[in-house]
Amino acid sequence: MDLKLAGDAALVTASSSGLGKASARALAAEGADVVMNGRTEERLAAAVDDVRADADPDATVLGHAADVTDPDAVADLVARPVDEFGGLDHLVTSAGGPPAKPFVETTDEEWYDAFDLLVMSVVRAVRAAVPHLRADGGGTIVTIASRTVKEPVEDLVLSNSVRSGVVGLEKSLSTELAPAVRANAVLPGAHETPRIESVVEGQVERGEHDSREAGMAAWAEGIPAGRLGDPMELGRTVAFLSSPRSAYLSGAAVTIDGGEGASTL
Ligand SMILES: NC(=O)c1ccc[n+]([C@@H]2O[C@H](COP(=O)([O-])OP(=O)(O)OC[C@H]3O[C@@H](n4cnc5c(N)ncnc54)[C@H](OP(=O)(O)O)[C@@H]3O)[C@@H](O)[C@H]2O)c1
């Protein structure tokens, strides 16, 4: 199916790795012009090269290094696709993750940092993007959150709690900005990204698993699909939610977890 994204302009925050990168790859493969982002210049440049290799020949892929917790940097980041491509049709937000720990070990500072990283980064990006998304026939927002907003995961109290704010924000945006702008969230379960790989490597070093393979198999236990997700499975969903093919889909929080979640809705 042609997603009819060719020639559109997209920004994907925190996209030099993992789920953000897969989303950028899926959008560029459909012919969208994409600005990718991350804090580390070298990592971002390598990711841009990698995504370009799979992109539609007419798509332009650029990198813009910025920390999404820095308000001024976010304003400049949103301005980049507008300057380069003449507008912004699709905003996709990702971010790093807050530290994994139980509630009793968390500090006030960690709560404020998690809010800055997961919620305020999206608030600021959306605020800067709205005038551009509203222009020229409307646009879309997709936020990458986590399935932890539906079912809390042990020792992820910061993610379990703070991410609900961003899903509430998306729901509110889907009415306030309608009909020009659609807003949706995706709620990933475990996907095989560098973030998960480094967690498994740590578990192997601590002797919790005999090997990387054993560690990955342990993560896959309890997932009806029998495996972790491929980041591109999430990336392609993000591209679909950005596409006019999903024109009647707004205010949704789409769980992508191989069937792991136990909740009915
Ligand atoms: N992978 C999963 O299974 C999974 C499941 C549920 C939810 N999630 C959530 O999805 C998000 C992405 O996860 P992932 O697995 O794709 O992680 P990842 O592979 O570690 O990628 C994270 C990306 O974010 C960038 N980044 C981190 N902090 C940033 C900041 N302050 N400003 C700009 N860029 C920043 C990183 O680049 P730099 O470090 O160079 O900045 C990198 O490109 C996280 O919030 C994670 O908690 C992931």
CSV table of C-alpha atoms in Angstrom, one decimal, residues 12-148:
chain,number,residue,atom,x,y,z
A,12,VAL,CA,11.5,12.5,14.4
A,13,THR,CA,13.0,13.4,17.7
A,14,ALA,CA,15.5,11.1,19.5
A,15,SER,CA,15.9,9.0,16.3
A,16,SER,CA,19.6,8.2,16.0
A,17,SER,CA,18.8,4.7,17.5
A,18,GLY,CA,16.1,2.2,18.2
A,19,LEU,CA,12.4,3.0,17.8
A,20,GLY,CA,12.8,6.6,16.7
A,21,LYS,CA,15.4,5.6,14.0
A,22,ALA,CA,13.0,2.8,12.8
A,23,SER,CA,10.2,5.4,12.5
A,24,ALA,CA,12.5,7.7,10.5
A,25,ARG,CA,13.5,4.8,8.3
A,26,ALA,CA,9.9,3.9,7.6
A,27,LEU,CA,8.9,7.5,6.8
A,28,ALA,CA,11.9,8.0,4.5
A,29,ALA,CA,11.3,4.7,2.7
A,30,GLU,CA,7.8,6.0,1.9
A,31,GLY,CA,9.4,9.1,0.3
A,32,ALA,CA,9.0,11.6,3.1
A,33,ASP,CA,11.8,14.1,3.7
A,34,VAL,CA,13.0,13.5,7.3
A,35,VAL,CA,15.0,15.4,9.9
A,36,MET,CA,16.5,12.9,12.4
A,37,ASN,CA,17.8,13.9,15.9
A,38,GLY,CA,19.9,12.8,18.8
A,39,ARG,CA,22.4,14.4,21.2
A,40,THR,CA,25.6,12.7,20.0
A,41,GLU,CA,26.8,14.0,16.6
A,42,GLU,CA,28.7,11.0,15.5
A,43,ARG,CA,26.0,8.5,16.4
A,44,LEU,CA,23.4,10.7,14.6
A,45,ALA,CA,25.6,11.0,11.4
A,46,ALA,CA,25.9,7.2,11.3
A,47,ALA,CA,22.2,6.8,11.7
A,48,VAL,CA,21.4,9.3,9.0
A,49,ASP,CA,23.7,7.4,6.6
A,50,ASP,CA,22.0,4.2,7.5
A,51,VAL,CA,18.5,5.5,7.0
A,52,ARG,CA,19.5,7.2,3.7
A,53,ALA,CA,20.6,3.8,2.4
A,54,ASP,CA,17.0,2.5,2.7
A,55,ALA,CA,15.2,5.8,1.7
A,56,ASP,CA,13.2,6.4,-1.4
A,57,PRO,CA,15.6,8.0,-3.9
A,58,ASP,CA,13.6,11.3,-3.8
A,59,ALA,CA,13.6,11.6,0.0
A,60,THR,CA,16.0,13.9,1.8
A,61,VAL,CA,17.3,12.7,5.2
A,62,LEU,CA,19.1,15.1,7.5
A,63,GLY,CA,20.4,15.1,11.0
A,64,HIS,CA,20.0,17.8,13.6
A,65,ALA,CA,21.8,17.3,16.9
A,66,ALA,CA,19.9,18.6,19.9
A,67,ASP,CA,18.9,17.7,23.4
A,68,VAL,CA,15.1,17.5,23.6
A,69,THR,CA,15.2,18.6,27.3
A,70,ASP,CA,16.7,22.0,26.2
A,71,PRO,CA,13.8,24.3,25.4
A,72,ASP,CA,15.8,26.6,23.0
A,73,ALA,CA,17.3,23.6,21.2
A,74,VAL,CA,13.8,22.1,20.6
A,75,ALA,CA,12.6,25.4,19.0
A,76,ASP,CA,15.6,25.2,16.7
A,77,LEU,CA,15.1,21.5,16.0
A,78,VAL,CA,11.5,22.1,14.9
A,79,ALA,CA,12.6,25.0,12.7
A,80,ARG,CA,15.0,22.8,10.8
A,81,PRO,CA,12.5,20.9,8.6
A,82,VAL,CA,10.6,24.1,8.0
A,83,ASP,CA,13.8,25.8,6.8
A,84,GLU,CA,15.0,22.8,4.8
A,85,PHE,CA,11.8,21.4,3.4
A,86,GLY,CA,9.5,24.5,3.5
A,87,GLY,CA,7.1,23.1,6.2
A,88,LEU,CA,6.4,20.3,8.6
A,89,ASP,CA,3.7,17.7,8.0
A,90,HIS,CA,4.5,15.0,10.6
A,91,LEU,CA,6.0,15.2,14.1
A,92,VAL,CA,7.1,12.0,15.7
A,93,THR,CA,8.4,12.2,19.2
A,94,SER,CA,10.6,9.7,21.0
A,95,ALA,CA,13.1,10.2,23.8
A,96,GLY,CA,15.5,8.3,26.0
A,97,GLY,CA,14.2,6.4,28.9
A,98,PRO,CA,14.2,7.3,32.6
A,99,PRO,CA,16.3,5.2,35.0
A,100,ALA,CA,14.8,1.8,36.0
A,101,LYS,CA,14.4,1.6,39.8
A,102,PRO,CA,11.8,0.9,42.5
A,103,PHE,CA,9.8,3.9,44.0
A,104,VAL,CA,11.7,3.9,47.3
A,105,GLU,CA,15.0,4.6,45.5
A,106,THR,CA,13.8,7.5,43.4
A,107,THR,CA,14.7,11.1,44.2
A,108,ASP,CA,12.7,14.3,43.5
A,109,GLU,CA,15.3,15.2,40.9
A,110,GLU,CA,14.8,12.0,39.0
A,111,TRP,CA,11.0,12.6,39.0
A,112,TYR,CA,11.5,16.1,37.6
A,113,ASP,CA,14.1,14.9,35.1
A,114,ALA,CA,11.7,12.1,33.9
A,115,PHE,CA,9.0,14.7,33.4
A,116,ASP,CA,11.3,17.0,31.5
A,117,LEU,CA,12.5,14.1,29.2
A,118,LEU,CA,9.2,12.4,28.6
A,119,VAL,CA,6.5,15.1,28.8
A,120,MET,CA,8.0,18.6,28.5
A,121,SER,CA,10.1,17.6,25.5
A,122,VAL,CA,6.8,16.7,23.7
A,123,VAL,CA,5.0,19.8,25.0
A,124,ARG,CA,7.7,22.0,23.6
A,125,ALA,CA,8.1,20.2,20.3
A,126,VAL,CA,4.3,20.2,19.7
A,127,ARG,CA,4.0,23.9,20.7
A,128,ALA,CA,6.6,24.9,18.1
A,129,ALA,CA,5.2,22.5,15.5
A,130,VAL,CA,1.5,23.4,15.7
A,131,PRO,CA,1.5,26.4,13.4
A,132,HIS,CA,3.3,24.4,10.7
A,133,LEU,CA,1.3,21.2,11.2
A,134,ARG,CA,-1.9,23.3,10.8
A,135,ALA,CA,-0.8,24.9,7.5
A,136,ASP,CA,-1.0,23.3,4.1
A,137,GLY,CA,-3.8,20.8,4.6
A,138,GLY,CA,-3.0,19.7,8.1
A,139,GLY,CA,-0.6,17.2,9.7
A,140,THR,CA,0.0,14.5,12.3
A,141,ILE,CA,1.6,13.9,15.6
A,142,VAL,CA,2.7,10.5,16.8
A,143,THR,CA,4.3,10.0,20.2
A,144,ILE,CA,6.3,6.9,21.1
A,145,ALA,CA,5.4,6.1,24.7
A,146,SER,CA,5.3,2.7,26.3
A,147,ARG,CA,2.9,-0.1,27.2
A,148,THR,CA,3.8,0.7,30.8
